[in-house]
XYZ file of C-alpha atoms in Angstrom:
743
model
C 0.189 -0.310 -0.092
C 1.341 3.723 -1.296
C 1.545 5.527 1.709
C 1.320 10.027 2.427
C 3.046 12.179 4.509
C 0.088 14.379 5.774
C -0.934 17.429 4.294
C 0.457 16.265 1.327
C -1.243 16.859 -2.435
C -1.773 14.178 -5.389
C -2.453 14.243 -8.952
C -4.701 12.189 -10.295
C -5.193 10.891 -13.713
C -9.226 10.671 -13.995
C -10.209 8.083 -16.782
C -13.855 6.769 -18.320
C -15.620 10.244 -17.536
C -17.946 11.320 -21.025
C -19.447 15.016 -19.433
C -19.474 17.646 -16.031
C -21.531 15.388 -15.020
C -18.801 12.417 -14.265
C -16.524 15.211 -13.381
C -18.869 16.403 -10.412
C -20.137 12.606 -9.395
C -15.913 12.022 -8.955
C -15.504 14.974 -7.249
C -18.054 14.691 -4.524
C -17.243 11.601 -4.276
C -13.945 12.504 -2.915
C -14.350 15.423 -1.018
C -16.850 12.922 0.992
C -13.642 12.048 2.632
C -12.345 12.435 5.516
C -9.654 14.726 5.310
C -10.149 14.985 1.279
C -9.749 17.949 -0.341
C -9.985 17.881 -4.452
C -10.975 19.684 -7.738
C -11.903 17.297 -10.828
C -11.697 18.991 -14.201
C -13.519 17.514 -16.827
C -10.974 19.230 -19.181
C -7.881 18.389 -18.399
C -9.827 14.988 -17.180
C -7.524 14.987 -13.911
C -8.442 15.423 -9.971
C -6.342 17.635 -8.148
C -5.843 15.692 -4.775
C -4.947 17.572 -1.225
C -5.234 14.952 1.451
C -3.928 14.544 5.128
C -2.156 12.197 8.091
C -3.502 8.704 7.060
C -5.235 8.386 3.974
C -3.686 6.643 0.696
C -3.187 6.895 -2.182
C -4.747 3.841 -3.166
C -7.353 4.352 -0.538
C -8.561 7.705 -3.003
C -8.043 5.528 -6.480
C -10.235 3.224 -4.827
C -13.004 5.871 -4.101
C -13.268 6.775 -7.705
C -13.273 2.991 -8.658
C -15.921 2.677 -6.272
C -17.562 6.021 -8.102
C -17.450 3.975 -11.617
C -14.268 5.642 -12.872
C -10.848 5.053 -12.809
C -7.418 6.725 -11.121
C -3.917 6.546 -11.531
C -0.895 8.242 -10.510
C 0.969 10.329 -13.535
C 4.206 8.530 -14.654
C 6.735 10.259 -16.035
C 7.028 11.809 -19.486
C 8.284 10.634 -22.184
C 8.549 11.154 -26.313
C 6.018 10.990 -28.236
C 6.814 7.846 -30.830
C 6.243 8.551 -34.320
C 4.119 5.201 -34.377
C 2.121 6.615 -31.461
C -1.932 5.709 -31.780
C -4.363 8.235 -32.472
C -6.391 8.458 -29.635
C -10.031 9.530 -31.706
C -9.333 7.081 -34.532
C -11.790 4.744 -32.868
C -14.505 7.038 -32.710
C -13.634 8.771 -35.936
C -13.782 5.169 -36.940
C -17.727 4.750 -35.764
C -18.263 8.082 -36.710
C -17.975 7.487 -40.337
C -19.451 4.330 -40.305
C -22.799 5.063 -38.177
C -23.092 8.171 -41.358
C -22.887 6.171 -44.351
C -25.193 3.156 -42.618
C -27.871 5.712 -41.334
C -28.043 8.079 -44.342
C -30.027 4.985 -46.055
C -32.249 4.025 -43.859
C -32.997 7.546 -42.770
C -34.047 8.660 -46.026
C -36.342 4.910 -46.568
C -38.096 5.713 -42.986
C -38.895 9.169 -43.741
C -39.327 9.328 -47.464
C -42.470 6.468 -48.170
C -41.677 7.262 -52.204
C -38.200 5.088 -51.282
C -39.293 2.281 -49.516
C -39.296 -0.346 -51.877
C -40.355 -4.252 -51.433
C -38.020 -5.426 -47.991
C -36.898 -1.986 -47.652
C -37.220 -2.604 -44.167
C -35.818 -5.842 -44.084
C -32.520 -3.510 -45.909
C -33.080 -1.079 -42.606
C -32.769 -3.417 -40.429
C -29.476 -4.836 -42.252
C -28.119 -1.613 -41.534
C -29.101 0.042 -38.470
C -28.239 -2.596 -37.105
C -24.133 -2.444 -37.423
C -24.584 1.404 -35.901
C -26.881 0.071 -32.845
C -24.679 -2.102 -31.682
C -21.857 -1.343 -32.381
C -21.223 2.275 -33.229
C -23.615 2.915 -30.251
C -21.808 0.679 -27.425
C -19.982 3.528 -25.910
C -23.249 4.522 -25.036
C -24.307 1.443 -23.454
C -21.649 0.745 -22.384
C -21.708 4.201 -20.165
C -25.742 4.000 -19.577
C -24.884 0.363 -17.756
C -21.820 1.924 -15.902
C -23.970 5.107 -14.217
C -27.003 2.505 -13.788
C -24.700 0.118 -11.228
C -23.717 2.907 -9.952
C -27.405 4.566 -9.351
C -27.272 7.331 -11.684
C -28.302 8.385 -15.217
C -26.305 11.060 -17.441
C -27.392 12.094 -21.296
C -26.197 9.033 -22.087
C -28.485 6.807 -20.183
C -31.412 8.706 -22.635
C -29.497 8.701 -25.667
C -29.327 4.359 -25.067
C -32.437 4.457 -23.607
C -33.940 5.764 -26.390
C -31.973 4.113 -29.304
C -32.160 0.363 -27.759
C -36.496 0.192 -26.732
C -36.692 2.152 -30.391
C -34.515 -1.069 -31.755
C -36.145 -3.303 -30.226
C -39.906 -2.337 -30.899
C -38.745 -2.740 -34.613
C -37.807 -6.081 -34.164
C -40.687 -6.859 -32.276
C -42.586 -4.694 -35.214
C -40.442 -7.077 -37.999
C -40.631 -10.572 -36.389
C -44.062 -10.583 -34.609
C -46.035 -8.111 -35.791
C -46.764 -6.920 -39.231
C -44.152 -4.927 -40.297
C -41.434 -7.347 -42.216
C -45.032 -8.557 -45.216
C -43.843 -7.629 -48.496
C -44.138 -3.850 -49.572
C -45.089 -2.874 -46.167
C -45.830 0.899 -46.384
C -45.101 3.161 -43.440
C -47.283 6.154 -44.537
C -46.870 9.451 -42.726
C -49.748 10.627 -40.369
C -50.218 12.877 -37.590
C -51.623 11.250 -34.868
C -51.604 7.087 -34.510
C -53.862 4.299 -35.746
C -55.284 1.841 -33.327
C -53.676 -0.870 -33.981
C -51.094 0.022 -35.536
C -48.308 0.195 -33.549
C -46.685 -3.861 -33.996
C -46.753 -1.560 -38.773
C -44.509 1.044 -37.385
C -40.228 0.610 -37.512
C -38.414 3.547 -35.662
C -34.913 1.857 -37.409
C -34.188 6.033 -38.733
C -34.477 7.092 -35.186
C -31.948 4.547 -33.018
C -29.798 4.884 -36.375
C -29.878 8.860 -36.968
C -29.854 9.215 -32.993
C -26.694 7.570 -32.919
C -25.273 9.262 -36.064
C -25.464 12.589 -34.435
C -24.505 11.835 -30.859
C -21.981 10.123 -32.305
C -21.123 13.489 -33.936
C -20.906 15.895 -30.920
C -18.851 13.608 -28.278
C -16.434 13.448 -30.904
C -16.241 17.108 -32.490
C -15.959 17.615 -28.834
C -12.843 14.555 -28.027
C -10.608 16.631 -30.695
C -10.829 19.674 -28.552
C -10.271 17.928 -25.529
C -7.107 16.377 -26.811
C -4.976 18.929 -26.868
C -5.823 20.368 -23.328
C -2.477 19.256 -22.528
C -0.805 20.847 -24.896
C 0.259 23.692 -23.721
C 2.493 21.762 -21.032
C 4.284 19.914 -23.387
C 5.138 22.482 -25.198
C 6.119 24.466 -21.997
C 8.132 21.537 -21.111
C 10.376 21.594 -24.395
C 11.417 24.221 -25.100
C 14.358 23.067 -22.768
C 17.622 21.507 -24.451
C 17.962 18.465 -25.136
C 21.856 17.848 -24.503
C 24.158 19.853 -22.937
C 27.968 20.133 -23.482
C 29.691 19.611 -19.145
C 32.960 20.506 -18.297
C 34.674 16.721 -16.726
C 38.359 16.875 -15.924
C 38.677 19.679 -18.604
C 36.864 18.141 -20.960
C 33.704 18.603 -22.372
C 31.049 15.875 -21.973
C 27.868 15.850 -24.110
C 25.804 14.587 -21.913
C 21.357 14.722 -22.197
C 20.656 17.466 -20.440
C 18.300 16.558 -17.436
C 21.548 14.664 -15.996
C 22.882 18.225 -14.968
C 23.247 18.520 -11.646
C 23.588 21.637 -9.266
C 27.374 22.529 -9.688
C 28.234 21.181 -13.256
C 29.449 23.693 -15.407
C 28.804 23.409 -18.911
C 29.008 25.254 -21.752
C 26.964 27.405 -24.058
C 28.025 28.154 -27.882
C 26.366 30.786 -30.900
C 23.266 29.602 -31.501
C 22.198 26.924 -28.918
C 20.240 27.090 -25.928
C 21.278 27.078 -22.061
C 20.197 24.091 -19.960
C 19.448 25.305 -17.582
C 19.264 27.844 -14.726
C 22.949 29.049 -13.633
C 25.019 31.616 -13.103
C 27.981 33.021 -15.747
C 31.606 32.110 -14.686
C 33.867 33.330 -18.730
C 32.489 34.828 -20.721
C 30.111 37.929 -22.628
C 27.837 37.489 -25.085
C 23.823 39.192 -25.961
C 20.980 35.854 -24.608
C 17.662 35.965 -26.497
C 14.619 35.516 -24.214
C 12.223 35.940 -26.043
C 10.405 32.828 -25.588
C 9.983 33.255 -22.534
C 10.178 36.785 -21.844
C 8.481 37.817 -24.745
C 10.194 40.610 -24.602
C 11.986 41.212 -28.297
C 15.529 42.538 -27.167
C 18.143 40.423 -26.445
C 20.429 40.935 -23.063
C 23.566 41.541 -22.833
C 25.481 39.211 -20.106
C 28.724 38.218 -18.948
C 30.772 36.546 -16.231
C 28.993 36.808 -12.628
C 25.667 37.148 -14.243
C 22.310 34.737 -14.034
C 21.098 32.599 -17.595
C 17.792 31.551 -17.691
C 16.959 27.435 -19.189
C 15.788 27.878 -22.506
C 16.507 30.656 -23.613
C 19.553 31.011 -26.505
C 23.334 32.139 -26.439
C 23.095 35.113 -29.773
C 27.102 35.738 -29.766
C 30.049 34.156 -27.718
C 30.644 31.730 -25.736
C 29.453 31.837 -22.490
C 30.777 29.069 -20.282
C 27.779 28.457 -17.097
C 27.132 26.702 -13.522
C 24.298 25.345 -12.182
C 22.398 26.370 -9.942
C 18.885 24.668 -10.890
C 17.773 22.060 -11.912
C 14.854 19.967 -13.176
C 11.642 20.674 -11.825
C 13.789 23.587 -9.642
C 14.164 25.956 -12.592
C 12.117 28.393 -13.558
C 10.936 26.855 -16.866
C 9.625 24.199 -14.787
C 8.146 26.811 -12.607
C 6.389 28.636 -14.858
C 5.258 25.320 -16.626
C 2.928 25.137 -12.697
C 2.301 28.332 -13.217
C 0.283 27.325 -16.093
C -0.672 23.739 -14.703
C -2.459 25.142 -12.052
C -4.602 27.961 -13.337
C -5.690 25.689 -15.623
C -7.442 23.602 -13.235
C -8.332 26.447 -11.405
C -10.587 27.535 -13.633
C -13.694 25.652 -12.955
C -14.832 23.400 -16.419
C -18.138 25.498 -17.669
C -21.348 22.377 -16.845
C -23.163 21.955 -19.806
C -27.353 23.286 -19.818
C -27.199 19.729 -20.962
C -25.844 17.520 -18.696
C -27.074 19.595 -15.460
C -30.567 18.954 -17.339
C -29.818 15.410 -17.682
C -29.656 14.614 -14.400
C -33.143 15.114 -13.410
C -34.539 14.712 -17.339
C -33.653 11.791 -17.586
C -35.571 9.756 -14.204
C -38.659 11.568 -15.229
C -38.921 11.032 -19.071
C -38.344 7.194 -17.620
C -40.523 7.818 -14.884
C -43.327 9.172 -17.370
C -43.063 6.260 -19.670
C -43.649 3.284 -17.300
C -46.392 4.953 -16.288
C -48.092 6.148 -19.785
C -47.365 2.440 -20.555
C -49.407 1.386 -17.292
C -51.900 3.029 -17.863
C -52.817 1.718 -21.584
C -52.484 -1.426 -19.779
C -54.506 -0.723 -16.924
C -57.099 0.993 -18.966
C -57.672 -2.215 -20.646
C -55.331 -1.232 -24.416
C -53.604 -3.674 -26.323
C -50.158 -4.181 -25.668
C -49.196 -2.841 -28.443
C -50.715 0.709 -28.097
C -49.495 0.957 -24.986
C -46.050 -0.436 -26.306
C -46.660 2.423 -28.991
C -47.505 5.292 -26.837
C -44.207 3.961 -24.436
C -42.148 3.982 -27.018
C -42.925 7.688 -28.218
C -42.651 9.443 -25.015
C -38.995 7.868 -24.784
C -38.873 8.563 -28.880
C -39.912 12.445 -27.752
C -37.592 12.748 -25.484
C -34.082 11.443 -26.989
C -32.246 14.168 -27.100
C -30.716 14.151 -30.559
C -31.288 18.021 -31.085
C -29.158 18.052 -28.023
C -26.452 17.066 -28.481
C -25.974 18.850 -31.710
C -26.926 22.519 -30.243
C -23.687 22.793 -29.446
C -21.030 21.242 -32.322
C -23.282 22.583 -34.510
C -22.789 26.071 -33.149
C -19.791 25.797 -32.720
C -18.033 24.742 -36.035
C -20.703 27.231 -38.139
C -18.987 30.121 -35.453
C -16.068 28.418 -35.280
C -15.413 27.800 -39.496
C -16.221 31.832 -39.022
C -14.162 33.079 -37.298
C -11.843 31.071 -38.931
C -12.319 33.220 -42.139
C -10.968 36.579 -40.188
C -8.576 35.145 -38.336
C -9.789 33.444 -35.441
C -9.868 30.081 -33.455
C -12.398 29.249 -30.913
C -11.211 26.463 -29.154
C -13.822 24.941 -27.984
C -17.825 26.015 -26.201
C -16.206 25.618 -22.577
C -14.492 28.767 -23.414
C -17.497 30.490 -24.544
C -19.255 31.220 -21.398
C -16.765 34.354 -19.690
C -16.916 35.872 -23.652
C -20.609 36.988 -22.132
C -18.937 38.506 -19.198
C -15.968 39.863 -19.782
C -15.248 43.941 -18.730
C -11.537 44.252 -18.259
C -8.985 42.904 -21.060
C -5.586 42.785 -20.303
C -2.588 43.171 -22.733
C 1.201 42.265 -22.761
C 2.426 44.578 -25.213
C 5.876 43.172 -27.011
C 3.986 41.422 -30.212
C 0.735 41.447 -28.713
C -0.083 45.779 -29.012
C 3.573 46.310 -30.440
C 5.454 44.354 -33.440
C 7.590 42.580 -31.770
C 10.406 42.679 -33.922
C 13.371 45.955 -33.232
C 13.862 48.224 -36.480
C 15.464 51.612 -36.556
C 13.075 54.728 -36.171
C 15.065 57.730 -36.332
C 18.551 58.170 -37.383
C 20.162 62.005 -35.642
C 22.724 62.817 -37.535
C 25.436 65.752 -36.518
C 25.343 68.896 -38.447
C 26.489 68.942 -41.604
C 26.264 65.136 -42.025
C 24.106 62.791 -44.691
C 21.455 60.828 -43.552
C 22.289 58.847 -46.848
C 26.211 58.726 -45.427
C 25.483 57.728 -42.173
C 22.925 54.989 -43.127
C 25.218 53.129 -45.822
C 28.453 53.265 -44.014
C 26.406 51.603 -40.390
C 24.062 49.626 -41.970
C 26.774 47.737 -44.021
C 29.088 47.304 -40.854
C 26.145 45.823 -38.878
C 24.653 44.045 -42.049
C 27.978 41.788 -41.219
C 26.191 41.160 -37.114
C 24.162 38.577 -36.048
C 22.653 40.349 -33.262
C 18.951 41.191 -33.138
C 19.672 45.215 -33.383
C 22.199 44.845 -36.067
C 19.469 43.317 -37.905
C 17.545 46.033 -37.491
C 19.613 48.767 -38.519
C 20.851 46.263 -41.746
C 17.112 45.652 -42.714
C 16.705 49.683 -42.005
C 19.023 51.008 -44.532
C 18.274 48.463 -47.531
C 14.909 49.381 -46.801
C 15.890 52.369 -47.567
C 19.680 52.587 -50.291
C 19.585 48.989 -51.420
C 22.309 47.082 -51.842
C 25.089 48.214 -48.620
C 29.456 48.203 -49.521
C 31.597 44.830 -48.237
C 33.166 45.329 -44.991
C 37.065 44.382 -44.510
C 38.730 43.659 -41.729
C 34.843 43.562 -39.568
C 35.546 42.710 -35.633
C 33.478 42.045 -32.778
C 34.232 44.253 -29.306
C 32.093 42.118 -27.079
C 29.241 43.736 -24.985
C 30.562 47.084 -26.637
C 29.877 46.825 -30.462
C 31.671 46.211 -34.257
C 34.303 48.113 -36.010
C 35.755 47.597 -39.416
C 36.628 49.463 -42.788
C 33.538 50.273 -45.144
C 34.329 52.481 -48.889
C 38.105 52.909 -46.745
C 36.393 54.562 -43.860
C 36.962 52.845 -40.128
C 33.128 52.801 -39.489
C 32.638 52.339 -35.196
C 28.787 51.718 -34.677
C 27.768 50.132 -31.318
C 28.195 52.025 -27.317
C 28.829 55.657 -26.983
C 31.974 53.943 -24.810
C 33.348 52.555 -27.802
C 33.892 55.408 -30.078
C 34.989 56.921 -27.002
C 38.480 54.988 -26.530
C 38.806 56.086 -30.064
C 38.336 59.688 -29.230
C 34.972 60.025 -30.907
C 32.655 62.275 -28.633
C 28.962 62.539 -28.874
C 28.299 67.060 -29.257
C 26.342 67.489 -26.533
C 23.197 67.920 -27.750
C 22.995 64.639 -29.847
C 24.217 63.024 -27.136
C 20.915 65.262 -24.968
C 19.047 63.604 -27.972
C 20.612 60.513 -27.795
C 19.885 60.340 -23.611
C 16.259 61.543 -24.510
C 15.379 58.439 -26.999
C 16.148 55.804 -23.988
C 14.691 57.441 -22.097
C 11.169 56.864 -23.485
C 12.273 52.923 -23.501
C 14.669 52.726 -27.255
C 17.410 51.709 -27.524
C 20.630 54.472 -29.403
C 23.577 53.115 -31.325
C 26.430 55.941 -31.693
C 27.569 55.621 -35.088
C 30.970 57.369 -36.582
C 34.309 57.106 -38.203
C 37.776 58.266 -39.582
C 37.940 59.499 -36.246
C 34.539 62.100 -35.545
C 30.724 60.974 -34.312
C 28.543 61.354 -36.701
C 24.781 60.234 -35.535
C 22.885 58.192 -33.086
C 20.491 55.446 -35.243
C 17.764 55.051 -32.454
C 15.990 51.341 -32.579
C 13.039 50.566 -31.198
C 10.209 48.505 -31.153
C 6.843 49.837 -33.098
C 3.585 50.305 -32.650
C 1.789 47.851 -34.715
C -0.740 49.686 -37.335
C -3.882 48.884 -35.911
C -4.016 48.557 -32.225
C -5.243 52.395 -31.734
C -8.053 50.764 -33.936
C -8.293 47.789 -31.646
C -8.197 49.296 -28.370
C -11.431 52.263 -29.557
C -13.132 48.557 -30.668
C -13.351 46.616 -27.482
C -13.598 50.037 -25.666
C -17.127 49.681 -27.832
C -17.881 46.205 -26.497
C -17.693 47.935 -22.849
C -14.168 46.632 -22.034
C -12.014 48.330 -19.862
C -7.832 47.816 -21.153
C -5.422 46.885 -19.469
C -1.635 47.287 -20.515
C 0.197 44.190 -18.823
C 3.879 44.177 -19.536
C 7.712 43.231 -18.584
C 9.135 46.178 -19.721
C 10.000 49.371 -18.044
C 7.482 52.138 -17.000
C 8.607 55.004 -19.890
C 8.386 52.428 -21.898
C 5.341 51.366 -21.066
C 3.690 54.323 -20.515
C 4.577 55.904 -24.110
C 3.481 52.392 -25.373
C -0.373 53.466 -24.188
C -0.283 56.677 -24.360
C -0.158 56.321 -28.572
C -2.516 53.642 -29.197
C -5.249 54.940 -25.942
C -5.030 52.965 -22.979
C -5.205 54.816 -19.816
C -4.164 51.926 -17.309
C -0.512 50.325 -17.235
C 1.288 47.454 -14.908
C 4.698 47.101 -15.962
C 7.884 45.579 -15.116
C 6.113 42.708 -13.704
C 7.721 39.087 -13.821
C 5.679 36.218 -15.327
C 4.921 34.871 -12.250
C 3.560 38.741 -11.381
C 1.692 38.449 -14.531
C -0.318 35.975 -12.937
C -0.351 37.794 -9.791
C -2.100 41.451 -11.350
C -4.669 38.946 -12.857
C -5.653 37.679 -9.839
C -5.548 40.593 -8.483
C -7.984 42.574 -11.018
C -10.370 39.250 -11.304
C -10.476 40.306 -7.035
C -11.779 42.871 -7.669
C -14.405 41.597 -9.027
C -13.663 42.299 -12.680
C -14.441 39.976 -15.653
C -10.358 39.587 -17.015
C -9.552 39.125 -20.807
C -6.145 37.643 -21.404
C -4.061 39.001 -24.521
C -0.799 38.117 -25.432
C 1.957 36.196 -27.278
C 4.292 34.729 -25.263
C 5.958 32.428 -23.216
C 6.203 34.345 -19.807
C 2.366 35.447 -21.125
C 1.418 31.729 -21.136
C 0.300 31.795 -17.250
C -1.869 34.525 -17.294
C -3.794 33.216 -20.104
C -4.896 30.684 -18.211
C -5.454 31.940 -14.858
C -7.734 34.893 -17.124
C -11.513 33.997 -16.695
C -10.788 34.361 -21.108
C -7.566 33.924 -22.509
C -7.056 34.950 -26.324
C -3.166 34.379 -27.568
C -1.623 35.469 -30.503
C -1.096 33.140 -33.804
C 1.975 34.905 -34.377
C 3.105 34.049 -30.817
C 5.101 31.354 -29.096
C 3.107 27.831 -29.296
C 2.829 27.215 -25.560
C 1.348 31.175 -25.238
C -1.563 30.123 -28.173
C -1.672 26.287 -26.563
C -2.478 27.529 -23.496
C -5.238 30.576 -23.853
C -8.789 29.518 -24.989
C -8.963 31.123 -28.122
C -6.198 32.179 -30.499
C -5.946 35.869 -33.448
C -4.586 33.838 -36.004
C -3.460 36.929 -38.183
C -1.775 38.649 -35.028
C -4.493 41.308 -35.218
C -4.828 43.353 -32.589
C -8.630 44.058 -33.830
C -8.897 40.378 -34.281
C -9.561 40.649 -29.829
C -13.098 42.580 -30.449
C -14.493 39.901 -33.116
C -13.788 37.261 -31.679
C -15.593 38.164 -28.283
C -18.564 39.586 -30.589
C -18.222 36.080 -32.474
C -17.632 34.117 -29.408
C -20.938 35.939 -27.664
C -22.595 35.021 -31.042
C -21.807 31.913 -30.491
C -22.702 31.202 -26.655
C -26.367 33.008 -27.502
C -26.769 30.774 -30.448
C -25.961 27.516 -28.507
C -28.775 28.269 -25.294
C -31.509 29.169 -27.941
C -30.688 26.106 -29.840
C -30.366 24.592 -25.939
C -33.634 26.044 -25.020
C -35.227 25.006 -28.399
C -34.403 21.450 -28.402
C -35.993 20.932 -24.711
C -38.786 22.948 -25.458
C -39.587 20.673 -28.757
C -39.312 17.746 -26.368
C -41.060 19.126 -23.161
C -44.151 20.181 -25.478
C -45.002 17.378 -27.485
C -44.183 15.085 -24.471
C -47.768 15.321 -23.150
C -48.890 14.485 -26.329
C -47.119 11.487 -26.587
C -48.734 10.310 -22.729
C -51.517 10.762 -24.621
C -51.021 8.509 -26.995
C -51.836 11.377 -29.580
C -48.084 11.112 -30.871
C -47.361 8.457 -33.959
C -43.530 7.613 -32.547
C -43.082 8.038 -36.425
C -43.976 11.734 -35.933
C -41.850 11.515 -32.310
C -38.851 10.827 -34.693
C -39.875 13.379 -37.148
C -40.690 16.030 -34.626
C -36.822 14.762 -33.157
C -35.197 15.355 -36.689
C -37.088 18.591 -36.753
C -35.747 19.859 -34.367
C -32.276 18.467 -34.808
C -33.039 20.501 -38.720
C -34.195 23.514 -36.561
C -30.879 23.795 -34.447
C -28.389 23.252 -37.176
C -30.203 25.874 -39.371
C -30.362 28.558 -36.029
C -26.377 27.828 -36.241
C -25.978 28.463 -39.594
C -26.550 31.972 -39.353
C -23.787 31.744 -37.794
C -22.176 32.457 -41.065
C -23.492 36.189 -41.689
C -21.798 37.610 -38.788
C -19.584 40.500 -39.482
C -15.885 41.631 -37.964
C -15.966 45.663 -36.799
C -13.708 46.312 -39.706
């Protein structure tokens, strides 16, 4: 038996859940145990359990299994293999088979003109695999629920399908429905004695197919629920060159221990958190921070695992490894935020817990009433079957996936990806939108924005010489200057004797000129000093958050090049659109206060939260939520992933990292912030459509139940009403195709 320490937490993987009410049952059962507090997440299929001294994990697993589900402890992550089985394949096979077989069955049953001799036997042959093999997941779940005294939507689906099929077998083999040339006309009110001549195979096959379609699309969305954590952990280096007795030895990164010294060459990832022993370079931390400017580092500076060495060779001493690294901590932040967000209980599953027992009771009462009145068995059973069939939740199964499919299809045309129906509820209540700066409001790429010249200097000549020299460097700031020069001048001259002065800049010969580009200290070492007015302009540019690079040649300082991350052309309009929806925009960034304030003023944002670490972004979102606000978060970097998961609604820019995209609820594929307002509007429209669909799906059933119980509704008409409710749901959903963006 597995023992545990007091006050410990454990994560259990729960299997067998088919709806949100299943998660609620498991959670309720676990919380009934003394000293146990549990939260079960249907989307991630995990239970986070905190337990007191004396409780064992075996007892927790046993409690879950007594509820009718499976529970296992997580196993160590392994690399996915190319031949990894497709978990959706069985469900996809059932759905495709059902569609192929059910379409002719439905056509035969609903259109008398297609009813050739022995059509009923052809229908039975086609419907049998659908009702048995394709519908097996529903029957299995219904049986499991029955053994544990519970009822869900699976129970009603299984009952409706099995009842329709069994009555059809009775009508075919015992009643008169199996006679050659039998026709099944469409009548509004069943005629007395005609029940044994009616078959309902099209109802059994149609219900199975429609519900399978809904389950398939739901499973596809759930399959991606853990992708954010996998993408985050895959950022780390896979192997590392460790120094052992003065020699480099290549080992897997997970074998590093605290105190090991390892080598990071230009272009390589830093294997784990550590301190630089020797060397200096620029480290690109954008994949972790989302910020575009590389950080200059040297001996004694700390570096973070998964960042990229953009410059010289570094020797780093490991200070944190494994679960203690910043990357692993960020992974935990994402997971905690996801587990803390309660999954939206689907309306159909909520109601089915009450609806199913009532319908079953009504069907039995109907059967007893007619038999008690001395009516023939056929009449009594026909009325009872009509009750079950009219209540069969075909339209309920279509209500969410059809609206979601149409809404997401239209969204894709507009550059918006909605990941599932569970994300839509919060869009109706969102009142605050938190925006990351870099890559969201701004382009996320350094650009040459200004050229400050010494008197009488020529702009083109400055760009020609400085651009040529920087074109030979791989530094991101150098690349921005080179791009700006080439965009303005075209071809740049060749460079001779190019050299990189670590931590200061670059130097070389261009067209016979000895050119220096970099920090003012580099120029001053060659007695090239900026004039006072240019020095002041440089200081002003840096105070506003830009990066200023000095340029000099032939013994004289000539200019200052200003490089900055620029605001997207559409960001100001996007902020106006968000405000028009009644949302309050907040700029949240790890950048300094001066840069954040300038960007916010440029796009029309009044509230700024600057200089925050990744963990602080989560706390900032929690603080806003603590003030009673319903928060939407828009971001693109790994550092935004946990905040995106914590927010009531997470929107990621498609131009950002995979981790941010997977952790979010909505993805703006175009990378255009204006799509954020359209995403919220489309999500709200889709949610309204889903709720409307669910209302009318119930309305059709509930309105027809008294008619069925009174024997005034032919089960064939019950099937037609069910089909019509489905058509209505689909038609209502198709209205989302006409959704128009604001811009």
